[in-house]
Coordinates of C-alpha atoms and ligand atoms in Angstrom, one line a residue:
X173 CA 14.8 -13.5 -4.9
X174 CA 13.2 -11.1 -7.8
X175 CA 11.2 -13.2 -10.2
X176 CA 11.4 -10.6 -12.9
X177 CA 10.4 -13.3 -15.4
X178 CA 7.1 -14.5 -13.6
X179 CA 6.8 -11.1 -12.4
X180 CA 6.5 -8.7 -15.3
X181 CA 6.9 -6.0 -13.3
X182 CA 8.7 -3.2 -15.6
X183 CA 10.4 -1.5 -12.9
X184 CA 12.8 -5.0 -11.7
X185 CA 13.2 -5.1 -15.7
X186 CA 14.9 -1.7 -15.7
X187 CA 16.9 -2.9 -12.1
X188 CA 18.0 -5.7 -14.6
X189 CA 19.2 -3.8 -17.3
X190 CA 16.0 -3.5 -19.5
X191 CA 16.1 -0.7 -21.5
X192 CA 12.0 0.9 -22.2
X193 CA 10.9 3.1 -24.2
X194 CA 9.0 4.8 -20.9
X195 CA 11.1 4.7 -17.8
X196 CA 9.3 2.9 -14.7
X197 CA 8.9 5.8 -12.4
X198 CA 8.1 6.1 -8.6
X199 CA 8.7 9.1 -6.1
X200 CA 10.9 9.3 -3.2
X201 CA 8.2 10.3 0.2
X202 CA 5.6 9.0 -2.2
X203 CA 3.8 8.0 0.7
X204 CA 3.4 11.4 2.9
X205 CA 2.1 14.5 3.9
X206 CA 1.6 16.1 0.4
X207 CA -1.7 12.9 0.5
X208 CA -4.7 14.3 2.3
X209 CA -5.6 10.4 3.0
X210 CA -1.7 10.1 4.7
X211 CA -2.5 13.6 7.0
X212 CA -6.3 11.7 7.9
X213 CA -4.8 8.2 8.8
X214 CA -1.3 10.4 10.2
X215 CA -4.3 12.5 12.7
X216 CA -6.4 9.6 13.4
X217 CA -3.5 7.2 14.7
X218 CA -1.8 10.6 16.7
X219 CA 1.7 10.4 15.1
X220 CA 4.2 9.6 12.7
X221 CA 6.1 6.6 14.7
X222 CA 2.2 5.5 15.7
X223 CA 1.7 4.9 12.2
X224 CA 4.7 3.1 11.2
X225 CA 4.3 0.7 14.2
X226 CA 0.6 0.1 13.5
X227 CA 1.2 -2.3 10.8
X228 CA -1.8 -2.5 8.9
X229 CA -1.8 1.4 8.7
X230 CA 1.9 1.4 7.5
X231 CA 0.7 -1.0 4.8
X232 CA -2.5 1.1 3.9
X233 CA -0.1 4.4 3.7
X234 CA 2.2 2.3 1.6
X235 CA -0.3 1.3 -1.1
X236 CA -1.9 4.8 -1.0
X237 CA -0.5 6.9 -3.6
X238 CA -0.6 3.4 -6.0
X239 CA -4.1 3.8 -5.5
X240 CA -3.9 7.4 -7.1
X241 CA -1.2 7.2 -9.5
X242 CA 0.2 4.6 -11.7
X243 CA 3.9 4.5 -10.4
X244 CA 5.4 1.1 -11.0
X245 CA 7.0 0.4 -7.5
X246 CA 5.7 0.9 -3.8
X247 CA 8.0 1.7 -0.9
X248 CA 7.8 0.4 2.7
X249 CA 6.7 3.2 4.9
X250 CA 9.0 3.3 7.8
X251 CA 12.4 5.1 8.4
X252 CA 15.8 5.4 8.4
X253 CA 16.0 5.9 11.9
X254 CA 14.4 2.3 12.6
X255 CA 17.4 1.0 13.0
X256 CA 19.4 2.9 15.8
X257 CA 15.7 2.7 17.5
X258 CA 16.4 -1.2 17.1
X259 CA 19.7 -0.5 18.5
X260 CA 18.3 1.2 21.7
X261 CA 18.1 4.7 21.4
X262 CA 15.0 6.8 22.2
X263 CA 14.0 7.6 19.5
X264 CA 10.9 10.8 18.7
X265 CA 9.6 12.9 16.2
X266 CA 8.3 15.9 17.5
X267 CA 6.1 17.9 15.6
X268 CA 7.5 20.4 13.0
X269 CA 11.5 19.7 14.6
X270 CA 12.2 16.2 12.9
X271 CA 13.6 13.0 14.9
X272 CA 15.6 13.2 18.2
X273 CA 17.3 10.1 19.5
X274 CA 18.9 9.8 22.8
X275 CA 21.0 9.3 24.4
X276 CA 23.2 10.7 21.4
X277 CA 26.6 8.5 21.2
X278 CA 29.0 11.7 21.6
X279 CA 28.7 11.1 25.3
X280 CA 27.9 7.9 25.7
X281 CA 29.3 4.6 24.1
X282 CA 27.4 2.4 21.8
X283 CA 27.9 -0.2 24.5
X284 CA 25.3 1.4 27.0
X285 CA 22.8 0.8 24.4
X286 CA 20.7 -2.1 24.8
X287 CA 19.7 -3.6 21.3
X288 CA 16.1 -4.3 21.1
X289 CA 15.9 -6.3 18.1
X290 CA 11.7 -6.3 18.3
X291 CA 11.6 -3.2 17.0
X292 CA 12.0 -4.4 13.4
X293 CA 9.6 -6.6 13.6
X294 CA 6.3 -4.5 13.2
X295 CA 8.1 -3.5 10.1
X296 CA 8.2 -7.0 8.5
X297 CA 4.6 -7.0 9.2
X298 CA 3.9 -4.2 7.4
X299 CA 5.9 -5.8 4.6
X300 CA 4.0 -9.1 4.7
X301 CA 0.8 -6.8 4.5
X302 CA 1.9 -5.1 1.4
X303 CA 2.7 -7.7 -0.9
X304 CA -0.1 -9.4 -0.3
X305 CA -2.0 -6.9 -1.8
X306 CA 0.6 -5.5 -4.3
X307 CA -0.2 -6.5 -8.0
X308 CA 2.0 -8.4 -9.3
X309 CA 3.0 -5.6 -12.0
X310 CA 4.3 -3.3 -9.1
X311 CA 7.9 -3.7 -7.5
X312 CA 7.8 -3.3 -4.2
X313 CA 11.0 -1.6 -2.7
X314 CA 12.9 -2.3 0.9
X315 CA 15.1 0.4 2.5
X316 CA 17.5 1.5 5.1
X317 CA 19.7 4.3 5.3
X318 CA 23.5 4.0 4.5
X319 CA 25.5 3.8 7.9
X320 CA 27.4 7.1 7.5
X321 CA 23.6 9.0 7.1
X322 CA 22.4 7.0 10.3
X323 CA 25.6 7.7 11.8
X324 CA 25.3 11.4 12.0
X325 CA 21.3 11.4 13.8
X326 CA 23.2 8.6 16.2
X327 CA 26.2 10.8 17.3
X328 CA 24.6 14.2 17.2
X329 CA 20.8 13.3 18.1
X330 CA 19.2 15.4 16.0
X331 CA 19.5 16.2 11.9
X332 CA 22.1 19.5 11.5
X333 CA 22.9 21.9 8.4
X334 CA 26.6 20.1 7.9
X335 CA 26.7 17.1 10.3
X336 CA 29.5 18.9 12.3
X337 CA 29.6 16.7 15.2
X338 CA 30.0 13.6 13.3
X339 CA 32.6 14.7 11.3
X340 CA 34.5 16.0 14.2
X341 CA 34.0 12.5 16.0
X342 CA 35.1 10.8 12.7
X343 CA 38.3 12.9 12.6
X344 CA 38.7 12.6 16.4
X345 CA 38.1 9.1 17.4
X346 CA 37.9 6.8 14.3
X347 CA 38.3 3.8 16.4
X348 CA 35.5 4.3 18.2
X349 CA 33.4 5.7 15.3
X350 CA 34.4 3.0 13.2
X351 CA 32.7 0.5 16.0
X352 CA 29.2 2.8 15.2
X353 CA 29.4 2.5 11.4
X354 CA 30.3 -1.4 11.9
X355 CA 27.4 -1.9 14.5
X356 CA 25.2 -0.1 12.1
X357 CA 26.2 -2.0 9.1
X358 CA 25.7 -5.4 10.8
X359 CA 22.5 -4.6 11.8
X360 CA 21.6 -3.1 8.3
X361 CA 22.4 -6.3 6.7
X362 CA 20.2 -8.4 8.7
X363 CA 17.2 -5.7 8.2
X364 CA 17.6 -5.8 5.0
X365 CA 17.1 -9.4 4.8
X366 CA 14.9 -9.8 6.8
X367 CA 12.9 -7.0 4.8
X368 CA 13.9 -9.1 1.3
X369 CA 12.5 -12.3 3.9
X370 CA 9.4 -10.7 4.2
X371 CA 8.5 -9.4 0.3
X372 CA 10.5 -6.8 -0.9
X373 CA 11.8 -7.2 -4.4
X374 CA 14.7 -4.9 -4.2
X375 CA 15.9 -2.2 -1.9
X376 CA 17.8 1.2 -1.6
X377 CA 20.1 2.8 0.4
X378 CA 19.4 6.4 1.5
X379 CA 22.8 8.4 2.2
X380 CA 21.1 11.4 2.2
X381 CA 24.3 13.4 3.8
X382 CA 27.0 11.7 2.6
X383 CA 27.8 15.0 0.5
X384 CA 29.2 16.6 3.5
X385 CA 32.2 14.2 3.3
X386 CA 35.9 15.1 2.2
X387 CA 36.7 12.7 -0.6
X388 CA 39.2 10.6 1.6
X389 CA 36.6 9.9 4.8
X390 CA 33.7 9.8 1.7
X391 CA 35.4 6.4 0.9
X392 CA 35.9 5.7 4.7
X393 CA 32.6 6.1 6.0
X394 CA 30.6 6.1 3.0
X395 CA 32.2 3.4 0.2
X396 CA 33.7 1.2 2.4
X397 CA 30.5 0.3 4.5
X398 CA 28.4 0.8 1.9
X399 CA 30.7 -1.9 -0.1
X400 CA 30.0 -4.5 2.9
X401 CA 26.2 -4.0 2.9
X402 CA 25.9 -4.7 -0.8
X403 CA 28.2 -7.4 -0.9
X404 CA 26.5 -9.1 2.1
X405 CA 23.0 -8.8 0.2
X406 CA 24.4 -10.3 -3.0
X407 CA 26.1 -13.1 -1.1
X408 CA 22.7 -13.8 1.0
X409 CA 20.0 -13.0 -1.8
X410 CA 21.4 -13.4 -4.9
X411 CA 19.4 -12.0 -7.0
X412 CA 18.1 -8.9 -5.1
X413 CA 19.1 -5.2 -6.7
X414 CA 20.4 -2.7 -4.4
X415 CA 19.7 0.5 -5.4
X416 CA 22.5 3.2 -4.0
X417 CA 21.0 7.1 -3.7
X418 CA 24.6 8.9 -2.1
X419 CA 22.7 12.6 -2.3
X420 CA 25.1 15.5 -2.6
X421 CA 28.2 12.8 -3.6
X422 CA 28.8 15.5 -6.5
X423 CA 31.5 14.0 -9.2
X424 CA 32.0 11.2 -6.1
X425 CA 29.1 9.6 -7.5
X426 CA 31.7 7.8 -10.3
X427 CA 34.0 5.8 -7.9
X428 CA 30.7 5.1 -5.6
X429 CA 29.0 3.5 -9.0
X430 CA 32.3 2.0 -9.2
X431 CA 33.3 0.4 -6.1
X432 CA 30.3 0.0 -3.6
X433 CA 28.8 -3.4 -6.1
X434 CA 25.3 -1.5 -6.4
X435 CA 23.2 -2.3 -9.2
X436 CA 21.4 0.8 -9.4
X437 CA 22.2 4.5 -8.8
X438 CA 20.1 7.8 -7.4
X439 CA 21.2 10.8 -8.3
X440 CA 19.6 14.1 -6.9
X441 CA 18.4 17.0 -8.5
X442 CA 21.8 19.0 -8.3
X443 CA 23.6 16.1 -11.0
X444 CA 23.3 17.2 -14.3
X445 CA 21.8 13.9 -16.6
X446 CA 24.4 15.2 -19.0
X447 CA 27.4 14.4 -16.7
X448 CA 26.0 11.4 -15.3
X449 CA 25.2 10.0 -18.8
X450 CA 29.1 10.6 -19.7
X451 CA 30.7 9.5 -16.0
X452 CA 28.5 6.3 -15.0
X453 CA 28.4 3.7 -17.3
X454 CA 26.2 3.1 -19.8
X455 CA 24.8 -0.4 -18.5
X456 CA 24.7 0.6 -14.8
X457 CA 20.7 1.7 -14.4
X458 CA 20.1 5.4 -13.2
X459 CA 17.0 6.7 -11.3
X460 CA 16.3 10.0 -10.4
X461 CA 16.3 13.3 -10.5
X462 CA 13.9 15.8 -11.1
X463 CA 14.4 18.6 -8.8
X464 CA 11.2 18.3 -6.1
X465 CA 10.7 22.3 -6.6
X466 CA 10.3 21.6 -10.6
X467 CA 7.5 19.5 -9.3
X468 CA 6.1 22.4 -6.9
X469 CA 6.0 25.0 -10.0
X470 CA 4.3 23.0 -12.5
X471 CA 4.1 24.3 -15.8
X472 CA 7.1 25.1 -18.3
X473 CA 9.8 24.7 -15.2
X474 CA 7.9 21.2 -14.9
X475 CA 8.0 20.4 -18.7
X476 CA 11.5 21.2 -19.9
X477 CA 13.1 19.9 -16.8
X478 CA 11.1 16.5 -17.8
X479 CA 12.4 16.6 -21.1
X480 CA 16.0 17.2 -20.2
X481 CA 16.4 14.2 -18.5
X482 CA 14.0 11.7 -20.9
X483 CA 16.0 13.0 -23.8
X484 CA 19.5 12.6 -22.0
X485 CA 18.4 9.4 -20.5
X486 CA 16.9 7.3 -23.4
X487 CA 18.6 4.6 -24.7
X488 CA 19.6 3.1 -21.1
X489 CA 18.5 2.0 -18.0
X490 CA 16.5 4.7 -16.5
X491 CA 13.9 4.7 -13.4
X492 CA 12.1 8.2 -13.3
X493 CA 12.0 9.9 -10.2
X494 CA 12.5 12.7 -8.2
X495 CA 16.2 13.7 -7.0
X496 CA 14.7 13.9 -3.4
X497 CA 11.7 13.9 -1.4
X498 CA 8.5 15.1 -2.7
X499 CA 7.9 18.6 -0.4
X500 CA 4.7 18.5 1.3
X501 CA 2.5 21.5 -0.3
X502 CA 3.1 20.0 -3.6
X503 CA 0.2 20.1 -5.5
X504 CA -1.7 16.5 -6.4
X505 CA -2.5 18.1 -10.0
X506 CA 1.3 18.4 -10.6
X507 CA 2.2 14.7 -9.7
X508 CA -0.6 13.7 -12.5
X509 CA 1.1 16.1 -15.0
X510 CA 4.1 14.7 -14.0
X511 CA 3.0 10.9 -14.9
X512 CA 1.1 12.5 -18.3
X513 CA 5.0 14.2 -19.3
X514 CA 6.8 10.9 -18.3
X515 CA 4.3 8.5 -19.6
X516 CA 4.4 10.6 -23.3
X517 CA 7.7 11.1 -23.6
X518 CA 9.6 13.5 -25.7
Ligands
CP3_82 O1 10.1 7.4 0.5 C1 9.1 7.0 1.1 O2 7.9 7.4 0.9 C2 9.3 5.9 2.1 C3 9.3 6.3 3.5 C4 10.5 7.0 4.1 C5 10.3 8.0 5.1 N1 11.5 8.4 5.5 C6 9.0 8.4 5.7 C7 9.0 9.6 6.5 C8 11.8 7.0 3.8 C9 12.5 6.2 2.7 C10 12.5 7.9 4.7 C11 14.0 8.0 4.7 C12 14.6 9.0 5.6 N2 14.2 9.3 6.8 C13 15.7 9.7 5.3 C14 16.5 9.5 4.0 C15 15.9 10.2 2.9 C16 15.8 11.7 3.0 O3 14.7 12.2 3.1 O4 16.9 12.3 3.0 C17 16.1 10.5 6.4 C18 17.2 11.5 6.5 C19 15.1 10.3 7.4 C20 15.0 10.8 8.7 C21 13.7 11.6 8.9 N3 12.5 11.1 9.0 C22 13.6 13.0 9.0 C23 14.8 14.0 9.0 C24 12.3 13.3 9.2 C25 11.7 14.7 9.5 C26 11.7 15.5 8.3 C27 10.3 15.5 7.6 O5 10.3 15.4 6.4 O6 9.4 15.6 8.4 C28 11.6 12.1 9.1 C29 10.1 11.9 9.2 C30 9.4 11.2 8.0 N4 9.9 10.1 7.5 C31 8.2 11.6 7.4 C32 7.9 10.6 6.5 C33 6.7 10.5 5.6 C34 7.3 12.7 7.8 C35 6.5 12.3 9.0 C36 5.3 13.1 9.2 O7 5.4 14.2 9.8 O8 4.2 12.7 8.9

């Protein structure tokens, strides 16, 4: 339930409607590689899955870069790919290739997978850990990905340039891909509860491929299921704020703010805040969208691509962020001119 009232946490204001005169700001992968105190704790504990399952480091890596910076929200460190690990894939990240889950559902059924439900519950630990020590001033932010972006590691393994095999399977079989995107979304729901159980005050949905879609399976795989998830939450937790980030939806992004029930909406760094100010409307909060390599440059790139979307964005809801994930050789220096930018305004 978010206590916004009792809270005072600017960020849940803003997921409420709140309109400030600075935008509550936090960055997607604020927790990560570009922290020399994540690579330490990430080389001390041997891997990346080792952290995430060693609770109180998950919770340490969590709170890290609130301990440098003043963002106004925390996110759970975990992953996406939690969930079809939860489901009973295999599931590895090896170094410098990204996650491989097996056995990968183009040859075998989801019913040769054995659920291991167990596996989420390291991750409610980590969320127990975290709000304990949050101040109260800080949201703190729950996640999973969007069924159609889980989808595509579950039938193909592995991340690909244009999710080919998953599309293919979609086209091909939608019976028995429609049984994947259910099982995922069921599970979803009851992760994200049990994350919003545990101490989350709101949560987002990563469809980080979902731009890959034609706009007819776009409402298939990614509205439709996207349309249970959020109703399920409302229903459940009244209360909680679902924030939807569809990266690469394009002009899609207007029937997704329209018909999924999210209250929030990520946008990436390839929407202009111009369109988005005129397409979504003007109540509906927006986050995002500076473009990561903006942030990697520094300097004028950093400055006027700040003020484009402060000056476009003022007047409503608006959570600063990034339109993806910060890259890993960005400079510390540049996140702290980042917050000085953000925090004057234009
Ligand atoms: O934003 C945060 O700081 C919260 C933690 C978080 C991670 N992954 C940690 C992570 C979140 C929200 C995610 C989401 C995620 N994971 C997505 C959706 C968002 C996006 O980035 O598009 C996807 C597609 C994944 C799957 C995934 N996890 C991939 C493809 C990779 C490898 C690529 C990479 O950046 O290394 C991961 C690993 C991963 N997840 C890391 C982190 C910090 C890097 C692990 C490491 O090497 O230390």
């Amino acid at each position: 339930m978010v206590q916004t009232a009792t809270r005072n946490a600017p960020l849940l204001d803003c997921l409420a409607g709140k309109v400030a005169p600075v935008p509550p700001m936090w960055m997607m992968r604020q927790a990560g590689r570009y922290l020399p105190e994540y690579r330490a704790l990430r080389a001390e504990k041997g891997g990346f899955l080792e952290l995430v399952y060693d609770s109180p480091s998950a919770a340490e890596i969590t709170l890290q870069p609130l301990r440098r910076f003043e963002f106004d929200a925390a996110i759970l460190f975990s992953d996406i790919l939690i969930v079809p690990y939860a489901m009973g894939q295999d599931l590895k990240f090896l170094a410098g290739e990204g996650p491989h889950l097996s056995p990968t559902l183009v040859d075998h059924a989801l019913e040769g997978l054995t659920a291991v439900p167990e596996r989420l519950e390291a991750i409610y630990e980590t969320v127990r850990l975290v709000k304990a020590d949050l101040s109260p001033d800080k949201a703190f932010l729950g996640f999973a990905g969007s069924a159609w972006t889980v989808a595509t590691y579950m039938v193909n393994g592995e991340g690909s340039r244009d999710q080919h095999a998953t599309r293919e399977y979609a086209y091909r079989d939608p019976v028995a891909f429609q049984a994947i995107i259910d099982a995922i979304v069921d599970l979803t729901i009851e992760y994200l509860i049990g994350q919003i159980d545990a101490g989350v005050d709101a949560v987002q949905l990563f469809d980080s491929w979902s731009g890959s879609l034609s706009p007819a399976q776009f409402e298939r795989w990614v509205i439709a299921p996207n349309i249970r998830i959020v109703a399920a939450i409302h229903e459940r937790r009244p209360g909680t704020p679902v924030i939807g980030f569809p990266k690469g939806a394009g002009e899609k992004l207007a029937s997704y703010a329209r018909e999924t029930g999210v209250d929030a909406l990520g946008l990436d760094e390839t929407i202009d805040p111009v369109w988005a100010a005129a397409n979504i409307a003007e109540t509906m909060p927006v986050q995002g969208n500076l473009d990561p390599l903006a942030l990697l440059a520094g300097g004028e790139a950093l400055e006027s691509a700040v003020a484009h979307i402060l000056r476009t964005f003022a007047g409503r809801p608006h959570i600063f962020n990034l339109g993806h994930g910060i890259l890993q050789q960005t400079p510390i220096e540049h996140v702290h001119a980042l917050l000085t930018l953000v925090k004057r305004g234009v």
